[in-house]
Structure formats: C-alpha cells, structure tokens
Amino acid sequence: MAFHDAVYTAAGNTRLTTAWHAIRSQVHLFQLRRVELALDHYRERVVAEHRQLAELIRDGDPTRLAQAAESHVHSARRGLLTDLPLPETEL
C-alpha cells in the first residue's frame, strides 16, 4: 500500500490521488485476504512488478512505465479472479 501511496502522491495529480483514495481501502482488503491465503506466488509476482515499476520510474521512460503499469493493473485483476474463492450463495 505504501508503494502505491508514494507513487500516486509523487505524480502530483489530484484526480488520480482522489480516485486512489476512493478505492484504497478495498485494495487493502484484497491484499490482506491474499496474504491470509498464503499465496506465495502472489507476493513474489507483486514484489517483482513493483521493483520493475520503481526502476522504470527512476529511468524516466514514460512509455515503458505506462505499459508496465497497465500490465500490473491487469495482472492484479487476473490474480483476483483466479486466486480469491467466490463466496457461496444461499439458494
């Protein structure tokens, strides 16, 4: 969460920061659930993706950074759909 907070703050984009704060608690809950499920592959993937994003931020290549950031978002979405069990519904 701290990584995302720092990136969005550093961007200096009020709209982006506002949008992030609107979903931050939901993202945090999903991350807690993933940690609770002890999904090692999730932690490894997220750490690697965040390292790559940090390197691209330092490199200053906005095109590659945008591609990696978009890939990170899609990776997170795919991971949520794959890793989190669906709640059972009452019929």
PDB file of N, CA and C in Angstrom:
ATOM      1  N   MET A   1       0.830  -1.190   0.000  1.00  0.00           N
ATOM      2  CA  MET A   1       0.000   0.000   0.000  1.00  0.00           C
ATOM      3  C   MET A   1       0.875   1.255   0.000  1.00  0.00           C
ATOM      4  N   ALA A   2       1.964   1.192   0.757  1.00  0.00           N
ATOM      5  CA  ALA A   2       2.853   2.357   0.838  1.00  0.00           C
ATOM      6  C   ALA A   2       3.441   2.686  -0.530  1.00  0.00           C
ATOM      7  N   PHE A   3       3.757   1.655  -1.315  1.00  0.00           N
ATOM      8  CA  PHE A   3       4.293   1.882  -2.658  1.00  0.00           C
ATOM      9  C   PHE A   3       3.293   2.678  -3.491  1.00  0.00           C
ATOM     10  N   HIS A   4       2.052   2.239  -3.491  1.00  0.00           N
ATOM     11  CA  HIS A   4       1.016   2.918  -4.272  1.00  0.00           C
ATOM     12  C   HIS A   4       0.786   4.337  -3.751  1.00  0.00           C
ATOM     13  N   ASP A   5       0.732   4.498  -2.441  1.00  0.00           N
ATOM     14  CA  ASP A   5       0.570   5.837  -1.860  1.00  0.00           C
ATOM     15  C   ASP A   5       1.664   6.776  -2.349  1.00  0.00           C
ATOM     16  N   ALA A   6       2.913   6.301  -2.302  1.00  0.00           N
ATOM     17  CA  ALA A   6       4.050   7.134  -2.700  1.00  0.00           C
ATOM     18  C   ALA A   6       4.001   7.487  -4.184  1.00  0.00           C
ATOM     19  N   VAL A   7       3.660   6.518  -5.009  1.00  0.00           N
ATOM     20  CA  VAL A   7       3.617   6.765  -6.455  1.00  0.00           C
ATOM     21  C   VAL A   7       2.533   7.776  -6.792  1.00  0.00           C
ATOM     22  N   TYR A   8       1.345   7.589  -6.232  1.00  0.00           N
ATOM     23  CA  TYR A   8       0.246   8.499  -6.549  1.00  0.00           C
ATOM     24  C   TYR A   8       0.503   9.896  -6.007  1.00  0.00           C
ATOM     25  N   THR A   9       1.096   9.989  -4.841  1.00  0.00           N
ATOM     26  CA  THR A   9       1.434  11.301  -4.277  1.00  0.00           C
ATOM     27  C   THR A   9       2.485  11.989  -5.135  1.00  0.00           C
ATOM     28  N   ALA A  10       3.515  11.228  -5.528  1.00  0.00           N
ATOM     29  CA  ALA A  10       4.594  11.800  -6.345  1.00  0.00           C
ATOM     30  C   ALA A  10       4.095  12.263  -7.710  1.00  0.00           C
ATOM     31  N   ALA A  11       3.047  11.626  -8.216  1.00  0.00           N
ATOM     32  CA  ALA A  11       2.507  12.011  -9.523  1.00  0.00           C
ATOM     33  C   ALA A  11       1.958  13.430  -9.499  1.00  0.00           C
ATOM     34  N   GLY A  12       1.516  13.875  -8.326  1.00  0.00           N
ATOM     35  CA  GLY A  12       1.018  15.235  -8.210  1.00  0.00           C
ATOM     36  C   GLY A  12      -0.277  15.473  -8.983  1.00  0.00           C
ATOM     37  N   ASN A  13      -1.028  14.419  -9.224  1.00  0.00           N
ATOM     38  CA  ASN A  13      -2.266  14.512  -9.985  1.00  0.00           C
ATOM     39  C   ASN A  13      -3.431  14.362  -9.001  1.00  0.00           C
ATOM     40  N   THR A  14      -4.119  15.437  -8.742  1.00  0.00           N
ATOM     41  CA  THR A  14      -5.194  15.449  -7.756  1.00  0.00           C
ATOM     42  C   THR A  14      -6.295  14.450  -8.106  1.00  0.00           C
ATOM     43  N   ARG A  15      -6.639  14.367  -9.358  1.00  0.00           N
ATOM     44  CA  ARG A  15      -7.691  13.435  -9.780  1.00  0.00           C
ATOM     45  C   ARG A  15      -7.293  11.986  -9.524  1.00  0.00           C
ATOM     46  N   LEU A  16      -6.043  11.667  -9.847  1.00  0.00           N
ATOM     47  CA  LEU A  16      -5.531  10.319  -9.619  1.00  0.00           C
ATOM     48  C   LEU A  16      -5.513  10.004  -8.126  1.00  0.00           C
ATOM     49  N   THR A  17      -5.033  10.928  -7.324  1.00  0.00           N
ATOM     50  CA  THR A  17      -4.970  10.732  -5.874  1.00  0.00           C
ATOM     51  C   THR A  17      -6.366  10.551  -5.293  1.00  0.00           C
ATOM     52  N   THR A  18      -7.314  11.337  -5.759  1.00  0.00           N
ATOM     53  CA  THR A  18      -8.692  11.215  -5.286  1.00  0.00           C
ATOM     54  C   THR A  18      -9.265   9.847  -5.646  1.00  0.00           C
ATOM     55  N   ALA A  19      -9.020   9.401  -6.880  1.00  0.00           N
ATOM     56  CA  ALA A  19      -9.509   8.089  -7.306  1.00  0.00           C
ATOM     57  C   ALA A  19      -8.862   6.980  -6.476  1.00  0.00           C
ATOM     58  N   TRP A  20      -7.566   7.105  -6.224  1.00  0.00           N
ATOM     59  CA  TRP A  20      -6.863   6.110  -5.416  1.00  0.00           C
ATOM     60  C   TRP A  20      -7.462   6.037  -4.011  1.00  0.00           C
ATOM     61  N   HIS A  21      -7.698   7.166  -3.401  1.00  0.00           N
ATOM     62  CA  HIS A  21      -8.251   7.170  -2.046  1.00  0.00           C
ATOM     63  C   HIS A  21      -9.674   6.593  -2.018  1.00  0.00           C
ATOM     64  N   ALA A  22     -10.373   6.689  -3.125  1.00  0.00           N
ATOM     65  CA  ALA A  22     -11.726   6.137  -3.189  1.00  0.00           C
ATOM     66  C   ALA A  22     -11.720   4.608  -3.167  1.00  0.00           C
ATOM     67  N   ILE A  23     -10.650   3.996  -3.690  1.00  0.00           N
ATOM     68  CA  ILE A  23     -10.596   2.532  -3.748  1.00  0.00           C
ATOM     69  C   ILE A  23      -9.527   1.922  -2.836  1.00  0.00           C
ATOM     70  N   ARG A  24      -8.749   2.757  -2.175  1.00  0.00           N
ATOM     71  CA  ARG A  24      -7.616   2.274  -1.375  1.00  0.00           C
ATOM     72  C   ARG A  24      -8.023   1.229  -0.341  1.00  0.00           C
ATOM     73  N   SER A  25      -9.082   1.459   0.393  1.00  0.00           N
ATOM     74  CA  SER A  25      -9.478   0.514   1.439  1.00  0.00           C
ATOM     75  C   SER A  25      -9.889  -0.827   0.831  1.00  0.00           C
ATOM     76  N   GLN A  26     -10.519  -0.815  -0.328  1.00  0.00           N
ATOM     77  CA  GLN A  26     -10.900  -2.065  -0.985  1.00  0.00           C
ATOM     78  C   GLN A  26      -9.671  -2.839  -1.444  1.00  0.00           C
ATOM     79  N   VAL A  27      -8.718  -2.131  -2.016  1.00  0.00           N
ATOM     80  CA  VAL A  27      -7.469  -2.769  -2.450  1.00  0.00           C
ATOM     81  C   VAL A  27      -6.758  -3.367  -1.244  1.00  0.00           C
ATOM     82  N   HIS A  28      -6.726  -2.636  -0.155  1.00  0.00           N
ATOM     83  CA  HIS A  28      -6.075  -3.113   1.060  1.00  0.00           C
ATOM     84  C   HIS A  28      -6.740  -4.398   1.565  1.00  0.00           C
ATOM     85  N   LEU A  29      -8.053  -4.440   1.555  1.00  0.00           N
ATOM     86  CA  LEU A  29      -8.759  -5.652   1.985  1.00  0.00           C
ATOM     87  C   LEU A  29      -8.436  -6.849   1.088  1.00  0.00           C
ATOM     88  N   PHE A  30      -8.366  -6.631  -0.213  1.00  0.00           N
ATOM     89  CA  PHE A  30      -7.999  -7.712  -1.126  1.00  0.00           C
ATOM     90  C   PHE A  30      -6.579  -8.202  -0.839  1.00  0.00           C
ATOM     91  N   GLN A  31      -5.677  -7.273  -0.592  1.00  0.00           N
ATOM     92  CA  GLN A  31      -4.297  -7.669  -0.297  1.00  0.00           C
ATOM     93  C   GLN A  31      -4.220  -8.459   1.007  1.00  0.00           C
ATOM     94  N   LEU A  32      -4.940  -8.029   2.008  1.00  0.00           N
ATOM     95  CA  LEU A  32      -4.960  -8.766   3.271  1.00  0.00           C
ATOM     96  C   LEU A  32      -5.488 -10.176   3.071  1.00  0.00           C
ATOM     97  N   ARG A  33      -6.509 -10.310   2.268  1.00  0.00           N
ATOM     98  CA  ARG A  33      -7.087 -11.629   2.000  1.00  0.00           C
ATOM     99  C   ARG A  33      -6.080 -12.511   1.283  1.00  0.00           C
ATOM    100  N   ARG A  34      -5.370 -11.969   0.344  1.00  0.00           N
ATOM    101  CA  ARG A  34      -4.372 -12.756  -0.377  1.00  0.00           C
ATOM    102  C   ARG A  34      -3.261 -13.214   0.554  1.00  0.00           C
ATOM    103  N   VAL A  35      -2.824 -12.334   1.443  1.00  0.00           N
ATOM    104  CA  VAL A  35      -1.790 -12.702   2.409  1.00  0.00           C
ATOM    105  C   VAL A  35      -2.322 -13.796   3.329  1.00  0.00           C
ATOM    106  N   GLU A  36      -3.565 -13.652   3.750  1.00  0.00           N
ATOM    107  CA  GLU A  36      -4.200 -14.648   4.610  1.00  0.00           C
ATOM    108  C   GLU A  36      -4.236 -16.022   3.939  1.00  0.00           C
ATOM    109  N   LEU A  37      -4.445 -16.045   2.635  1.00  0.00           N
ATOM    110  CA  LEU A  37      -4.487 -17.307   1.897  1.00  0.00           C
ATOM    111  C   LEU A  37      -3.085 -17.875   1.647  1.00  0.00           C
ATOM    112  N   ALA A  38      -2.059 -17.119   2.059  1.00  0.00           N
ATOM    113  CA  ALA A  38      -0.662 -17.546   1.927  1.00  0.00           C
ATOM    114  C   ALA A  38      -0.312 -17.891   0.482  1.00  0.00           C
ATOM    115  N   LEU A  39      -0.670 -17.022  -0.405  1.00  0.00           N
ATOM    116  CA  LEU A  39      -0.393 -17.238  -1.820  1.00  0.00           C
ATOM    117  C   LEU A  39       1.004 -16.697  -2.139  1.00  0.00           C
ATOM    118  N   ASP A  40       2.015 -17.567  -1.992  1.00  0.00           N
ATOM    119  CA  ASP A  40       3.404 -17.147  -2.194  1.00  0.00           C
ATOM    120  C   ASP A  40       3.632 -16.594  -3.592  1.00  0.00           C
ATOM    121  N   HIS A  41       3.013 -17.201  -4.588  1.00  0.00           N
ATOM    122  CA  HIS A  41       3.194 -16.726  -5.953  1.00  0.00           C
ATOM    123  C   HIS A  41       2.689 -15.288  -6.108  1.00  0.00           C
ATOM    124  N   TYR A  42       1.670 -14.930  -5.334  1.00  0.00           N
ATOM    125  CA  TYR A  42       1.148 -13.560  -5.384  1.00  0.00           C
ATOM    126  C   TYR A  42       2.207 -12.589  -4.874  1.00  0.00           C
ATOM    127  N   ARG A  43       2.769 -12.873  -3.704  1.00  0.00           N
ATOM    128  CA  ARG A  43       3.778 -11.978  -3.129  1.00  0.00           C
ATOM    129  C   ARG A  43       4.980 -11.828  -4.051  1.00  0.00           C
ATOM    130  N   GLU A  44       5.448 -12.948  -4.580  1.00  0.00           N
ATOM    131  CA  GLU A  44       6.603 -12.915  -5.481  1.00  0.00           C
ATOM    132  C   GLU A  44       6.307 -12.066  -6.717  1.00  0.00           C
ATOM    133  N   ARG A  45       5.131 -12.264  -7.294  1.00  0.00           N
ATOM    134  CA  ARG A  45       4.767 -11.520  -8.507  1.00  0.00           C
ATOM    135  C   ARG A  45       4.642 -10.027  -8.227  1.00  0.00           C
ATOM    136  N   VAL A  46       3.970  -9.690  -7.124  1.00  0.00           N
ATOM    137  CA  VAL A  46       3.747  -8.275  -6.816  1.00  0.00           C
ATOM    138  C   VAL A  46       5.060  -7.569  -6.503  1.00  0.00           C
ATOM    139  N   VAL A  47       5.932  -8.210  -5.741  1.00  0.00           N
ATOM    140  CA  VAL A  47       7.230  -7.603  -5.429  1.00  0.00           C
ATOM    141  C   VAL A  47       8.017  -7.381  -6.715  1.00  0.00           C
ATOM    142  N   ALA A  48       8.035  -8.379  -7.596  1.00  0.00           N
ATOM    143  CA  ALA A  48       8.760  -8.234  -8.864  1.00  0.00           C
ATOM    144  C   ALA A  48       8.169  -7.115  -9.718  1.00  0.00           C
ATOM    145  N   GLU A  49       6.846  -7.037  -9.777  1.00  0.00           N
ATOM    146  CA  GLU A  49       6.209  -5.980 -10.570  1.00  0.00           C
ATOM    147  C   GLU A  49       6.497  -4.603  -9.986  1.00  0.00           C
ATOM    148  N   HIS A  50       6.453  -4.479  -8.671  1.00  0.00           N
ATOM    149  CA  HIS A  50       6.739  -3.186  -8.041  1.00  0.00           C
ATOM    150  C   HIS A  50       8.199  -2.785  -8.237  1.00  0.00           C
ATOM    151  N   ARG A  51       9.110  -3.742  -8.183  1.00  0.00           N
ATOM    152  CA  ARG A  51      10.525  -3.430  -8.455  1.00  0.00           C
ATOM    153  C   ARG A  51      10.689  -2.913  -9.874  1.00  0.00           C
ATOM    154  N   GLN A  52      10.038  -3.590 -10.814  1.00  0.00           N
ATOM    155  CA  GLN A  52      10.116  -3.152 -12.207  1.00  0.00           C
ATOM    156  C   GLN A  52       9.558  -1.735 -12.361  1.00  0.00           C
ATOM    157  N   LEU A  53       8.426  -1.468 -11.740  1.00  0.00           N
ATOM    158  CA  LEU A  53       7.830  -0.126 -11.830  1.00  0.00           C
ATOM    159  C   LEU A  53       8.754   0.922 -11.219  1.00  0.00           C
ATOM    160  N   ALA A  54       9.356   0.617 -10.079  1.00  0.00           N
ATOM    161  CA  ALA A  54      10.276   1.566  -9.437  1.00  0.00           C
ATOM    162  C   ALA A  54      11.479   1.853 -10.341  1.00  0.00           C
ATOM    163  N   GLU A  55      12.008   0.822 -10.978  1.00  0.00           N
ATOM    164  CA  GLU A  55      13.136   1.010 -11.901  1.00  0.00           C
ATOM    165  C   GLU A  55      12.733   1.896 -13.078  1.00  0.00           C
ATOM    166  N   LEU A  56      11.555   1.662 -13.612  1.00  0.00           N
ATOM    167  CA  LEU A  56      11.091   2.456 -14.753  1.00  0.00           C
ATOM    168  C   LEU A  56      10.818   3.901 -14.344  1.00  0.00           C
ATOM    169  N   ILE A  57      10.345   4.112 -13.129  1.00  0.00           N
ATOM    170  CA  ILE A  57      10.159   5.487 -12.634  1.00  0.00           C
ATOM    171  C   ILE A  57      11.514   6.183 -12.577  1.00  0.00           C
ATOM    172  N   ARG A  58      12.514   5.478 -12.031  1.00  0.00           N
ATOM    173  CA  ARG A  58      13.861   6.064 -11.956  1.00  0.00           C
ATOM    174  C   ARG A  58      14.451   6.316 -13.333  1.00  0.00           C
ATOM    175  N   ASP A  59      14.183   5.404 -14.290  1.00  0.00           N
ATOM    176  CA  ASP A  59      14.728   5.535 -15.645  1.00  0.00           C
ATOM    177  C   ASP A  59      14.107   6.703 -16.399  1.00  0.00           C
ATOM    178  N   GLY A  60      12.885   7.079 -16.034  1.00  0.00           N
ATOM    179  CA  GLY A  60      12.233   8.224 -16.678  1.00  0.00           C
ATOM    180  C   GLY A  60      11.704   7.939 -18.070  1.00  0.00           C
ATOM    181  N   ASP A  61      11.364   6.693 -18.367  1.00  0.00           N
ATOM    182  CA  ASP A  61      10.814   6.336 -19.677  1.00  0.00           C
ATOM    183  C   ASP A  61       9.301   6.199 -19.539  1.00  0.00           C
ATOM    184  N   PRO A  62       8.546   7.258 -19.849  1.00  0.00           N
ATOM    185  CA  PRO A  62       7.100   7.226 -19.611  1.00  0.00           C
ATOM    186  C   PRO A  62       6.360   6.177 -20.436  1.00  0.00           C
ATOM    187  N   THR A  63       6.828   5.873 -21.625  1.00  0.00           N
ATOM    188  CA  THR A  63       6.142   4.894 -22.461  1.00  0.00           C
ATOM    189  C   THR A  63       6.252   3.497 -21.859  1.00  0.00           C
ATOM    190  N   ARG A  64       7.459   3.105 -21.508  1.00  0.00           N
ATOM    191  CA  ARG A  64       7.657   1.785 -20.892  1.00  0.00           C
ATOM    192  C   ARG A  64       6.982   1.720 -19.526  1.00  0.00           C
ATOM    193  N   LEU A  65       7.019   2.817 -18.782  1.00  0.00           N
ATOM    194  CA  LEU A  65       6.373   2.852 -17.475  1.00  0.00           C
ATOM    195  C   LEU A  65       4.863   2.678 -17.620  1.00  0.00           C
ATOM    196  N   ALA A  66       4.268   3.359 -18.565  1.00  0.00           N
ATOM    197  CA  ALA A  66       2.824   3.244 -18.786  1.00  0.00           C
ATOM    198  C   ALA A  66       2.446   1.813 -19.165  1.00  0.00           C
ATOM    199  N   GLN A  67       3.249   1.186 -20.011  1.00  0.00           N
ATOM    200  CA  GLN A  67       2.974  -0.201 -20.402  1.00  0.00           C
ATOM    201  C   GLN A  67       3.082  -1.132 -19.201  1.00  0.00           C
ATOM    202  N   ALA A  68       4.116  -0.955 -18.392  1.00  0.00           N
ATOM    203  CA  ALA A  68       4.307  -1.810 -17.215  1.00  0.00           C
ATOM    204  C   ALA A  68       3.213  -1.570 -16.177  1.00  0.00           C
ATOM    205  N   ALA A  69       2.808  -0.316 -16.002  1.00  0.00           N
ATOM    206  CA  ALA A  69       1.744  -0.006 -15.040  1.00  0.00           C
ATOM    207  C   ALA A  69       0.422  -0.630 -15.487  1.00  0.00           C
ATOM    208  N   GLU A  70       0.137  -0.543 -16.758  1.00  0.00           N
ATOM    209  CA  GLU A  70      -1.092  -1.163 -17.273  1.00  0.00           C
ATOM    210  C   GLU A  70      -1.045  -2.680 -17.108  1.00  0.00           C
ATOM    211  N   SER A  71       0.099  -3.256 -17.383  1.00  0.00           N
ATOM    212  CA  SER A  71       0.271  -4.693 -17.204  1.00  0.00           C
ATOM    213  C   SER A  71       0.082  -5.090 -15.732  1.00  0.00           C
ATOM    214  N   HIS A  72       0.588  -4.256 -14.823  1.00  0.00           N
ATOM    215  CA  HIS A  72       0.446  -4.504 -13.381  1.00  0.00           C
ATOM    216  C   HIS A  72      -1.027  -4.493 -12.969  1.00  0.00           C
ATOM    217  N   VAL A  73      -1.783  -3.559 -13.473  1.00  0.00           N
ATOM    218  CA  VAL A  73      -3.213  -3.477 -13.154  1.00  0.00           C
ATOM    219  C   VAL A  73      -3.936  -4.725 -13.670  1.00  0.00           C
ATOM    220  N   HIS A  74      -3.635  -5.124 -14.902  1.00  0.00           N
ATOM    221  CA  HIS A  74      -4.286  -6.307 -15.474  1.00  0.00           C
ATOM    222  C   HIS A  74      -3.856  -7.573 -14.736  1.00  0.00           C
ATOM    223  N   SER A  75      -2.603  -7.627 -14.325  1.00  0.00           N
ATOM    224  CA  SER A  75      -2.109  -8.763 -13.559  1.00  0.00           C
ATOM    225  C   SER A  75      -2.853  -8.871 -12.230  1.00  0.00           C
ATOM    226  N   ALA A  76      -3.068  -7.749 -11.584  1.00  0.00           N
ATOM    227  CA  ALA A  76      -3.796  -7.737 -10.311  1.00  0.00           C
ATOM    228  C   ALA A  76      -5.229  -8.212 -10.512  1.00  0.00           C
ATOM    229  N   ARG A  77      -5.872  -7.752 -11.573  1.00  0.00           N
ATOM    230  CA  ARG A  77      -7.245  -8.160 -11.858  1.00  0.00           C
ATOM    231  C   ARG A  77      -7.315  -9.656 -12.128  1.00  0.00           C
ATOM    232  N   ARG A  78      -6.414 -10.150 -12.965  1.00  0.00           N
ATOM    233  CA  ARG A  78      -6.406 -11.586 -13.260  1.00  0.00           C
ATOM    234  C   ARG A  78      -6.150 -12.395 -11.990  1.00  0.00           C
ATOM    235  N   GLY A  79      -5.247 -11.914 -11.161  1.00  0.00           N
ATOM    236  CA  GLY A  79      -4.946 -12.605  -9.921  1.00  0.00           C
ATOM    237  C   GLY A  79      -6.137 -12.669  -8.993  1.00  0.00           C
ATOM    238  N   LEU A  80      -6.868 -11.576  -8.898  1.00  0.00           N
ATOM    239  CA  LEU A  80      -8.064 -11.572  -8.061  1.00  0.00           C
ATOM    240  C   LEU A  80      -9.079 -12.591  -8.552  1.00  0.00           C
ATOM    241  N   LEU A  81      -9.275 -12.624  -9.841  1.00  0.00           N
ATOM    242  CA  LEU A  81     -10.260 -13.546 -10.401  1.00  0.00           C
ATOM    243  C   LEU A  81      -9.832 -15.007 -10.247  1.00  0.00           C
ATOM    244  N   THR A  82      -8.539 -15.245 -10.259  1.00  0.00           N
ATOM    245  CA  THR A  82      -8.022 -16.603 -10.169  1.00  0.00           C
ATOM    246  C   THR A  82      -7.869 -17.082  -8.730  1.00  0.00           C
ATOM    247  N   ASP A  83      -7.334 -16.228  -7.861  1.00  0.00           N
ATOM    248  CA  ASP A  83      -6.912 -16.656  -6.527  1.00  0.00           C
ATOM    249  C   ASP A  83      -7.980 -16.586  -5.449  1.00  0.00           C
ATOM    250  N   LEU A  84      -8.891 -15.667  -5.575  1.00  0.00           N
ATOM    251  CA  LEU A  84      -9.859 -15.500  -4.496  1.00  0.00           C
ATOM    252  C   LEU A  84     -11.076 -16.375  -4.722  1.00  0.00           C
ATOM    253  N   PRO A  85     -11.400 -17.177  -3.726  1.00  0.00           N
ATOM    254  CA  PRO A  85     -12.576 -18.035  -3.895  1.00  0.00           C
ATOM    255  C   PRO A  85     -13.855 -17.198  -3.893  1.00  0.00           C
ATOM    256  N   LEU A  86     -14.818 -17.646  -4.678  1.00  0.00           N
ATOM    257  CA  LEU A  86     -16.102 -16.964  -4.725  1.00  0.00           C
ATOM    258  C   LEU A  86     -16.906 -17.346  -3.483  1.00  0.00           C
ATOM    259  N   PRO A  87     -17.621 -16.401  -2.909  1.00  0.00           N
ATOM    260  CA  PRO A  87     -18.443 -16.743  -1.740  1.00  0.00           C
ATOM    261  C   PRO A  87     -19.577 -17.667  -2.164  1.00  0.00           C
ATOM    262  N   GLU A  88     -19.910 -18.561  -1.274  1.00  0.00           N
ATOM    263  CA  GLU A  88     -21.031 -19.448  -1.561  1.00  0.00           C
ATOM    264  C   GLU A  88     -22.315 -18.679  -1.351  1.00  0.00           C
ATOM    265  N   THR A  89     -23.262 -18.889  -2.232  1.00  0.00           N
ATOM    266  CA  THR A  89     -24.534 -18.176  -2.118  1.00  0.00           C
ATOM    267  C   THR A  89     -25.606 -19.129  -1.609  1.00  0.00           C
ATOM    268  N   GLU A  90     -26.535 -18.559  -0.929  1.00  0.00           N
ATOM    269  CA  GLU A  90     -27.661 -19.355  -0.442  1.00  0.00           C
ATOM    270  C   GLU A  90     -28.723 -19.405  -1.524  1.00  0.00           C
ATOM    271  N   LEU A  91     -29.236 -20.560  -1.755  1.00  0.00           N
ATOM    272  CA  LEU A  91     -30.287 -20.711  -2.768  1.00  0.00           C
ATOM    273  C   LEU A  91     -31.632 -20.838  -2.114  1.00  0.00           C
TER     274      LEU A  91
END
